[in-house]
Amino acid sequence: MSNLVIKQLSKSFGSKKVLDQISFDVKVGEFVSILGPSGSGKSTLFNLIGGRYLPDQGDILIDNKSIVGKAGQMSYMPQSPSLFPWRTIMKNIVLGAELKGKPDLALAEQMLKKAGLTEVADAYPSALSGGMKQRAAFIRALLSPQDLLCLDEPFSALDEFTRLDMQNWLLSVWETYRKSVLFITHSIEEALYLSDRIVILNTNPARIKAVFEPKFERPRPPELLLTDDFLAWKRRIYQTIKTDD
Amino acid sequence: MGLSIKKSFAPFIFIIILLVIWELATRMLVIPTWLLPAPSLISKEMITSWPTFQQHFFATTQLAVIGFIIGVSFGLLLALILHMFPRIRATIYPLLIMSQNIPIIVLAPLLVIWFGFGIFPKIFVIILVCFFPIVIATLDGLAQTSQELMHYMQMAGASKRQIFFKLELPHALSAIFSGIKIAATYSVMGAVISEWLGANRGMGLYMTLAQSSFRTDRVFVAIVFIMLLCLCFFTIILLIEHQLVKGTKKGSAEYE
């Protein structure tokens, strides 16, 4: 288990400042969402954590060790499923683990079952529906040995019905395996439904505008989405985003 | 399998029709056989001359296979080197493209002057014709690596080696195979051309001898066997490709 600490992170590209003094943390086993409009530097943040960019200022720590510029410290689920077309689903889901050593095939099979993908284990990704591909991509991230899971708008390309199914499924799987999760989204509802904490960013450059900690009990049933409490939170967050600072 | 038989049915019928028209035309227009022999005559000649022809057939096959294997290996190697060192690639790539515009037939006499009539200049011609399509196809295949998958690999912390073997190479495989398919047919062509220039065996030699004695039927025999050889090469490579390239066919979502 690990915790992630982001300390006063700043990053510019040329004269354009993208991230400005971002600080937050993800505690062990916590689900934290980053909520912000498109182009708010969310992907830049992930690229920094992923070690693909170097920050101008600030530090990124996992278990108190700086991981600035180090690749492969988190497991990752991108926006599109990014499954490898020439690998079967089984081979695809162990890829993340394969990059770091020997994958645990028994665990992989167990996860496939939980995702309802056992029957397509030997199929190629082209045969799967969008939702199935996303589940496979999520399992691939879960099976990776790193304890921090970074999900980059994983459900934004799905239709509303599939998205709701996927959110419920993700919650149930996550509650079993309980890794620390950093989740990027631009949907208020999704952030509220899934997370322990929500970090709201504003744009140009990205600064932390507010942090919300809705304490809904887990496990969370889908009915939660329609409760007055939930809607009140949604309104509060919406108003925070709309107010200028 | 049933589908592929159905698919090849129409072209098969078409070929039969063409052959019938050819046969009828030579008979009705009374075309002399030295000008255009009828298909029936050609097929008769194929059978009667096979005992003497086969040594030429196997000589050319051997030459083409050796040249093809060396050409493909060399092409793959160069493509990998150029891919690993973008600087060298930028220098050499335009040259490669330019060199593709030189018809091999104009280089062949030079090779004979430099290397004589032995097997080496022949293999060299085949290597030259096989090598370019492989290099170009491999480089293009490697360059077209999906950015999406690359992004995943980099974020997941894959090493350069892992990125190459797990992503770039398998991704380029179908492009490499289209290069290999072109090279395979070129290798037979290269072998025949090299035999035109001087050889003591081979279908190229057989063709030049048949041509100079106006045995047009024998020229056609050689042409038919060259076609068959090309087709054989092509099929073998297709089968290997089928075994190696997985999951890239555009499937409909069966598990929707």
XYZ file of C-alpha atoms in Angstrom:
501
model
C 0.000 0.000 0.000
C 1.255 3.440 -0.693
C 0.358 7.006 -0.356
C 0.987 9.752 -2.822
C 1.964 13.269 -1.847
C 2.067 16.091 -4.378
C 3.951 19.120 -3.066
C 3.602 22.556 -4.659
C 3.947 21.226 -8.148
C 4.370 23.753 -10.968
C 4.902 23.159 -14.648
C 5.051 25.460 -17.650
C 5.402 24.761 -21.321
C 7.314 27.684 -22.792
C 5.681 30.794 -21.411
C 2.399 29.023 -20.729
C 1.947 28.009 -17.137
C -0.101 24.821 -16.917
C 0.141 23.814 -13.278
C 0.591 26.307 -10.499
C 1.490 25.254 -6.972
C -0.599 22.105 -6.851
C -0.543 20.308 -3.508
C -2.687 17.399 -2.379
C -2.285 13.828 -1.277
C -3.837 10.401 -1.702
C -3.748 8.363 1.488
C -3.394 4.607 1.637
C -6.496 2.952 0.191
C -8.138 6.278 -0.582
C -10.065 7.182 -3.720
C -9.328 10.759 -4.792
C -10.797 12.449 -7.838
C -9.408 15.403 -9.720
C -12.293 17.350 -11.180
C -11.759 20.072 -13.699
C -12.708 21.274 -17.146
C -10.959 19.936 -20.229
C -7.582 21.480 -20.760
C -7.079 22.144 -17.064
C -3.738 20.377 -17.020
C -5.062 17.107 -15.634
C -3.164 15.071 -18.169
C -0.017 17.088 -17.494
C -0.380 16.125 -13.858
C -0.541 12.433 -14.810
C 2.436 12.757 -17.100
C 4.372 14.262 -14.191
C 3.411 11.430 -11.848
C 4.186 8.957 -14.622
C 7.674 10.414 -14.883
C 7.276 11.505 -18.479
C 7.729 15.215 -17.704
C 9.879 16.919 -15.111
C 8.222 19.583 -12.949
C 9.623 23.124 -12.807
C 9.047 23.201 -9.076
C 7.739 20.962 -6.369
C 7.992 17.325 -5.570
C 6.031 14.092 -5.961
C 6.418 11.496 -3.220
C 5.251 7.923 -2.952
C 5.826 6.497 0.549
C 8.015 9.518 1.308
C 10.338 8.844 -1.623
C 10.570 11.292 -4.490
C 9.495 9.766 -7.800
C 10.151 12.850 -9.927
C 11.278 11.728 -13.377
C 10.879 8.039 -12.522
C 8.638 6.072 -14.849
C 6.460 3.158 -13.874
C 5.701 4.119 -10.273
C 1.968 3.899 -10.812
C -0.339 1.601 -12.668
C -2.275 3.376 -15.315
C -5.595 3.196 -17.091
C -5.861 5.580 -20.036
C -8.911 7.292 -21.491
C -9.196 4.792 -24.327
C -8.846 1.115 -23.430
C -5.514 0.872 -25.324
C -5.632 -2.899 -25.506
C -3.080 -4.531 -27.784
C -4.969 -5.909 -30.803
C -2.637 -8.883 -31.298
C -2.881 -10.074 -27.706
C -5.777 -12.082 -26.362
C -7.698 -10.534 -23.476
C -5.840 -12.761 -21.017
C -2.467 -11.695 -22.446
C -3.617 -8.084 -22.435
C -4.621 -7.936 -18.802
C -1.295 -9.311 -17.592
C 0.717 -6.827 -19.674
C 1.105 -4.257 -16.882
C 2.402 -6.965 -14.550
C 4.575 -8.454 -17.283
C 6.470 -5.179 -17.617
C 7.539 -5.415 -13.982
C 8.151 -9.133 -13.628
C 6.191 -12.352 -13.718
C 2.403 -11.960 -13.785
C 0.214 -13.884 -11.356
C -1.950 -15.944 -13.705
C -4.211 -17.379 -11.008
C -5.061 -13.878 -9.796
C -5.577 -12.787 -13.407
C -8.088 -15.562 -13.940
C -9.900 -14.688 -10.749
C -10.138 -11.041 -11.835
C -11.360 -11.996 -15.291
C -14.137 -13.907 -13.620
C -15.056 -10.934 -11.492
C -15.208 -8.811 -14.620
C -17.373 -11.371 -16.418
C -14.716 -11.769 -19.079
C -13.837 -15.436 -18.558
C -15.483 -16.522 -21.794
C -13.535 -13.976 -23.828
C -10.168 -14.735 -22.200
C -8.837 -16.107 -25.479
C -10.603 -13.640 -27.760
C -8.908 -10.635 -29.320
C -9.963 -7.116 -28.299
C -11.615 -6.413 -31.664
C -14.368 -8.857 -30.677
C -15.292 -7.008 -27.486
C -17.779 -4.224 -26.778
C -16.638 -0.854 -25.441
C -17.609 -1.643 -21.844
C -15.813 -4.988 -21.902
C -12.674 -3.366 -23.254
C -12.727 -0.810 -20.443
C -13.157 -3.543 -17.852
C -10.194 -5.389 -19.346
C -8.139 -2.178 -19.239
C -9.070 -1.640 -15.600
C -8.097 -5.193 -14.678
C -4.799 -4.686 -16.453
C -4.157 -1.695 -14.201
C -5.292 -3.595 -11.093
C -3.009 -6.522 -11.863
C 0.010 -4.246 -12.190
C 2.143 -4.529 -9.066
C 2.164 -0.812 -8.221
C -0.118 0.202 -5.362
C -1.145 3.531 -6.799
C -3.742 3.402 -9.538
C -4.141 6.375 -11.868
C -7.286 6.447 -13.971
C -7.503 9.079 -16.694
C -11.169 9.780 -17.528
C -11.678 6.054 -18.106
C -15.411 6.197 -18.756
C -15.707 9.403 -20.753
C -16.089 7.583 -24.065
C -18.894 5.290 -22.888
C -22.621 5.849 -23.183
C -24.585 6.826 -20.070
C -25.982 3.342 -19.335
C -22.689 1.518 -19.744
C -20.968 4.224 -17.720
C -23.263 3.705 -14.734
C -22.725 -0.066 -14.901
C -19.000 0.435 -15.118
C -18.949 2.819 -12.148
C -20.786 0.294 -10.003
C -18.541 -2.492 -11.154
C -15.433 -0.410 -10.518
C -16.618 0.405 -6.993
C -17.277 -3.241 -6.179
C -13.906 -4.378 -7.482
C -12.073 -1.509 -5.851
C -13.743 -2.172 -2.498
C -12.359 -5.720 -2.645
C -8.791 -4.820 -3.621
C -8.588 -1.359 -2.097
C -5.656 0.238 -3.886
C -5.016 3.969 -3.651
C -6.707 5.584 -6.601
C -6.204 8.908 -8.324
C -9.102 9.428 -10.704
C -9.395 12.160 -13.305
C -12.848 13.119 -14.491
C -14.902 16.037 -15.712
C -18.165 14.667 -14.402
C -19.259 16.019 -11.013
C -21.628 13.126 -10.489
C -18.977 10.533 -11.220
C -16.497 12.184 -8.866
C -19.080 12.394 -6.060
C -20.282 8.849 -6.514
C -16.864 7.230 -6.524
C -14.507 9.244 -4.372
C -13.557 9.868 -0.792
C -12.165 13.231 -1.711
C -12.590 15.563 -4.678
C -9.946 18.063 -5.699
C -11.334 20.787 -7.925
C -9.004 22.492 -10.360
C -9.513 25.668 -12.309
C -7.814 26.447 -15.566
C -4.991 28.540 -16.970
C -2.973 27.748 -15.017
C -4.420 24.897 -12.980
C -4.713 25.777 -9.316
C -6.571 23.956 -6.619
C -9.852 25.763 -6.189
C -11.429 23.664 -3.482
C -11.312 20.245 -1.890
C -14.504 18.432 -0.943
C -14.828 15.427 1.268
C -18.299 13.936 0.889
C -18.599 11.228 3.500
C -21.042 8.845 1.854
C -20.983 5.375 3.346
C -19.528 2.474 1.442
C -20.593 0.294 -0.253
C -22.525 2.879 -2.213
C -25.709 1.770 -3.946
C -26.707 3.347 -7.285
C -29.764 4.850 -5.517
C -27.356 7.200 -3.791
C -27.246 9.222 -7.019
C -30.816 10.398 -6.446
C -30.761 11.157 -2.711
C -31.252 14.764 -1.563
C -27.924 14.664 0.203
C -26.117 13.652 -2.978
C -27.887 16.303 -5.048
C -27.091 18.949 -2.458
C -23.399 18.051 -2.743
C -23.653 18.179 -6.491
C -25.138 21.673 -6.300
C -22.421 22.863 -3.949
C -19.675 21.595 -6.192
C -21.331 23.043 -9.259
C -21.588 26.443 -7.630
C -17.957 26.317 -6.544
C -16.880 25.602 -10.095
C -19.015 28.435 -11.474
C -17.816 31.140 -9.073
C -14.821 33.150 -10.227
C -11.995 33.665 -7.863
C -12.247 -22.251 -45.881
C -15.610 -22.672 -47.610
C -15.708 -18.946 -48.065
C -12.310 -18.776 -49.761
C -13.362 -21.419 -52.279
C -16.464 -19.391 -53.034
C -14.325 -16.271 -53.378
C -11.877 -17.858 -55.806
C -14.674 -19.308 -57.913
C -15.350 -16.201 -60.014
C -11.699 -15.463 -60.940
C -11.217 -19.155 -61.723
C -14.130 -19.131 -64.174
C -12.804 -15.905 -65.675
C -9.388 -17.472 -66.320
C -11.053 -20.470 -67.988
C -13.053 -18.134 -70.241
C -9.904 -16.220 -71.201
C -8.089 -19.457 -72.047
C -11.009 -20.627 -74.196
C -11.057 -17.314 -76.086
C -7.287 -17.575 -76.590
C -7.569 -21.142 -77.861
C -10.417 -20.311 -80.248
C -8.700 -17.158 -81.514
C -5.462 -18.962 -82.416
C -7.432 -21.639 -84.298
C -9.903 -19.386 -86.117
C -7.440 -16.624 -87.008
C -4.811 -19.229 -87.885
C -2.073 -17.519 -85.898
C 1.305 -19.157 -86.460
C 2.604 -20.960 -83.386
C 5.898 -19.044 -83.315
C 3.814 -15.877 -82.856
C 1.223 -17.067 -80.357
C 0.875 -20.751 -79.514
C -2.507 -22.014 -78.309
C -2.908 -22.892 -74.609
C -3.419 -26.545 -75.548
C -0.026 -26.574 -77.321
C 1.642 -24.870 -74.385
C 0.274 -27.362 -71.889
C 1.363 -30.252 -74.097
C 4.856 -28.764 -74.256
C 4.828 -28.340 -70.470
C 4.415 -32.074 -70.042
C 6.776 -33.236 -72.771
C 9.607 -30.879 -71.872
C 9.351 -31.353 -68.089
C 12.221 -33.892 -67.847
C 14.644 -31.418 -69.408
C 12.949 -28.394 -67.935
C 12.966 -29.429 -64.307
C 16.670 -28.765 -63.710
C 16.109 -25.174 -64.866
C 13.080 -24.861 -62.647
C 14.891 -26.054 -59.538
C 17.979 -23.958 -60.304
C 15.891 -20.810 -60.441
C 13.928 -21.814 -57.337
C 17.145 -22.365 -55.398
C 18.596 -19.074 -56.548
C 15.413 -17.177 -55.674
C 15.129 -18.775 -52.219
C 18.750 -18.100 -51.271
C 18.597 -14.524 -52.545
C 15.249 -13.967 -50.886
C 16.405 -15.196 -47.471
C 19.590 -13.137 -47.534
C 17.751 -10.102 -48.919
C 14.991 -10.251 -46.312
C 17.408 -10.787 -43.410
C 19.596 -7.964 -44.564
C 16.600 -5.694 -45.139
C 15.184 -6.379 -41.669
C 18.561 -5.792 -40.062
C 19.083 -2.481 -41.829
C 15.529 -1.375 -40.992
C 16.109 -2.099 -37.295
C 19.391 -0.205 -37.293
C 17.807 2.765 -39.042
C 14.911 2.651 -36.584
C 17.203 2.620 -33.564
C 19.341 5.492 -34.807
C 17.066 8.224 -36.150
C 20.093 10.315 -37.215
C 21.345 7.628 -39.574
C 17.788 7.060 -40.711
C 17.362 10.707 -41.671
C 20.569 10.530 -43.702
C 19.953 7.250 -45.468
C 16.178 7.127 -45.942
C 16.013 9.572 -48.903
C 18.827 7.643 -50.567
C 16.887 4.434 -50.137
C 13.830 5.938 -51.763
C 15.915 7.284 -54.621
C 17.630 3.959 -55.159
C 14.223 2.351 -55.586
C 13.808 4.332 -58.768
C 16.781 2.662 -60.456
C 15.482 -0.208 -62.599
C 17.447 -3.273 -61.556
C 17.910 -4.314 -65.180
C 20.250 -1.369 -65.770
C 22.399 -2.345 -62.791
C 22.717 -5.952 -63.839
C 25.306 -5.442 -66.623
C 27.462 -3.505 -64.151
C 27.292 -6.360 -61.678
C 28.383 -8.776 -64.394
C 31.348 -6.526 -65.228
C 32.339 -6.338 -61.569
C 31.608 -9.836 -60.357
C 31.573 -12.025 -63.472
C 29.077 -14.746 -64.308
C 29.166 -16.812 -61.112
C 26.413 -17.170 -58.563
C 27.425 -14.081 -56.585
C 26.204 -11.363 -58.996
C 22.912 -13.280 -59.379
C 22.337 -13.474 -55.646
C 23.320 -9.834 -55.481
C 20.621 -8.830 -57.977
C 18.001 -10.712 -55.957
C 19.187 -9.207 -52.678
C 18.933 -5.765 -54.252
C 15.358 -6.251 -55.412
C 14.187 -7.943 -52.181
C 15.885 -5.628 -49.819
C 14.206 -2.300 -50.560
C 10.564 -3.290 -50.115
C 11.489 -4.907 -46.781
C 13.357 -1.893 -45.460
C 10.695 0.576 -46.515
C 7.785 -1.542 -45.249
C 9.491 -2.275 -41.922
C 10.455 1.347 -41.316
C 6.948 2.522 -42.158
C 5.429 -0.168 -39.962
C 7.637 0.798 -37.027
C 6.953 4.491 -37.552
C 3.202 3.964 -37.505
C 3.141 2.564 -33.982
C -0.123 3.527 -32.332
C 0.451 6.625 -30.200
C -2.261 5.507 -27.835
C -0.539 2.206 -27.049
C 2.829 3.965 -26.881
C 1.417 6.372 -24.316
C 0.202 3.466 -22.205
C 3.578 1.723 -22.372
C 5.438 4.877 -21.344
C 3.081 5.657 -18.487
C 3.283 2.067 -17.293
C 7.060 2.438 -17.153
C 8.057 0.095 -19.982
C 11.731 0.064 -20.928
C 12.877 0.825 -24.475
C 13.472 -2.873 -25.027
C 10.000 -3.765 -23.792
C 8.465 -1.074 -25.966
C 10.252 -2.497 -28.976
C 9.484 -6.166 -28.442
C 6.031 -5.891 -26.946
C 4.681 -2.981 -28.964
C 6.639 -1.710 -31.958
C 7.664 -5.031 -33.491
C 4.305 -6.843 -33.219
C 2.592 -3.674 -34.398
C 4.821 -3.508 -37.476
C 4.440 -7.197 -38.245
C 1.650 -6.915 -40.800
C 3.509 -4.098 -42.595
C 6.671 -6.214 -42.577
C 4.724 -9.071 -44.108
C 3.391 -6.938 -46.925
C 7.025 -6.031 -47.636
C 8.000 -9.698 -47.538
C 5.213 -10.609 -49.961
C 6.449 -8.034 -52.471
C 10.019 -9.230 -51.941
C 8.999 -12.842 -52.562
C 7.613 -12.136 -56.035
C 10.517 -9.781 -56.770
C 12.983 -12.485 -55.831
C 11.711 -14.776 -58.598
C 11.803 -11.899 -61.060
C 15.334 -11.011 -59.913
C 16.452 -14.612 -60.340
C 15.121 -14.806 -63.907
C 16.615 -11.445 -64.897
C 19.982 -12.439 -63.468
C 19.880 -15.637 -65.506
C 19.193 -13.710 -68.695
C 22.563 -12.083 -68.275
C 24.452 -15.328 -68.366
C 23.972 -18.671 -66.717
C 24.376 -22.332 -67.478
C 21.066 -23.327 -65.895
C 17.784 -21.752 -64.908
C 14.486 -20.639 -66.367
C 16.011 -17.326 -67.468
C 18.520 -19.202 -69.596
C 15.797 -21.525 -70.884
C 13.735 -18.516 -71.923
C 16.565 -16.843 -73.829
C 17.374 -20.118 -75.634
C 13.717 -20.724 -76.488
C 13.315 -17.148 -77.672
C 16.344 -17.221 -79.976
C 15.077 -20.413 -81.630
C 11.528 -19.034 -81.945
C 10.138 -21.737 -79.648
C 7.468 -19.407 -78.361
C 5.608 -22.303 -76.779
C 8.655 -22.901 -74.546
C 8.814 -19.232 -73.614
C 5.239 -19.620 -72.433
C 6.127 -22.790 -70.546
C 8.775 -20.822 -68.663
C 6.312 -18.014 -68.010
C 3.741 -20.426 -66.583
C 6.294 -22.011 -64.276
C 7.590 -18.623 -63.152
C 4.033 -17.662 -62.284
C 3.526 -20.910 -60.391
C 6.743 -20.361 -58.470
C 5.707 -16.824 -57.501
C 2.317 -18.118 -56.430
C 3.927 -20.829 -54.299
C 6.183 -18.317 -52.553
C 3.268 -16.011 -51.973
C 1.092 -18.745 -50.505
C 3.795 -19.963 -48.129
C 4.328 -16.446 -46.842
C 0.599 -15.915 -46.506
C 0.388 -19.054 -44.380
C 3.258 -17.930 -42.148
C 1.666 -14.504 -41.826
C -1.575 -16.131 -40.790
C 0.238 -17.949 -38.004
C 2.151 -14.923 -36.739
C -0.139 -11.925 -37.144
C -2.955 -12.239 -34.632
C -6.088 -10.332 -33.850
C -5.626 -7.601 -36.420
C -8.517 -8.543 -38.634
C -11.299 -6.061 -38.205
C -13.754 -8.205 -36.301
C -17.250 -7.146 -35.446
C -17.939 -7.066 -31.730
C -19.197 -10.635 -31.359
C -19.563 -10.315 -27.607
C -21.550 -7.068 -27.709
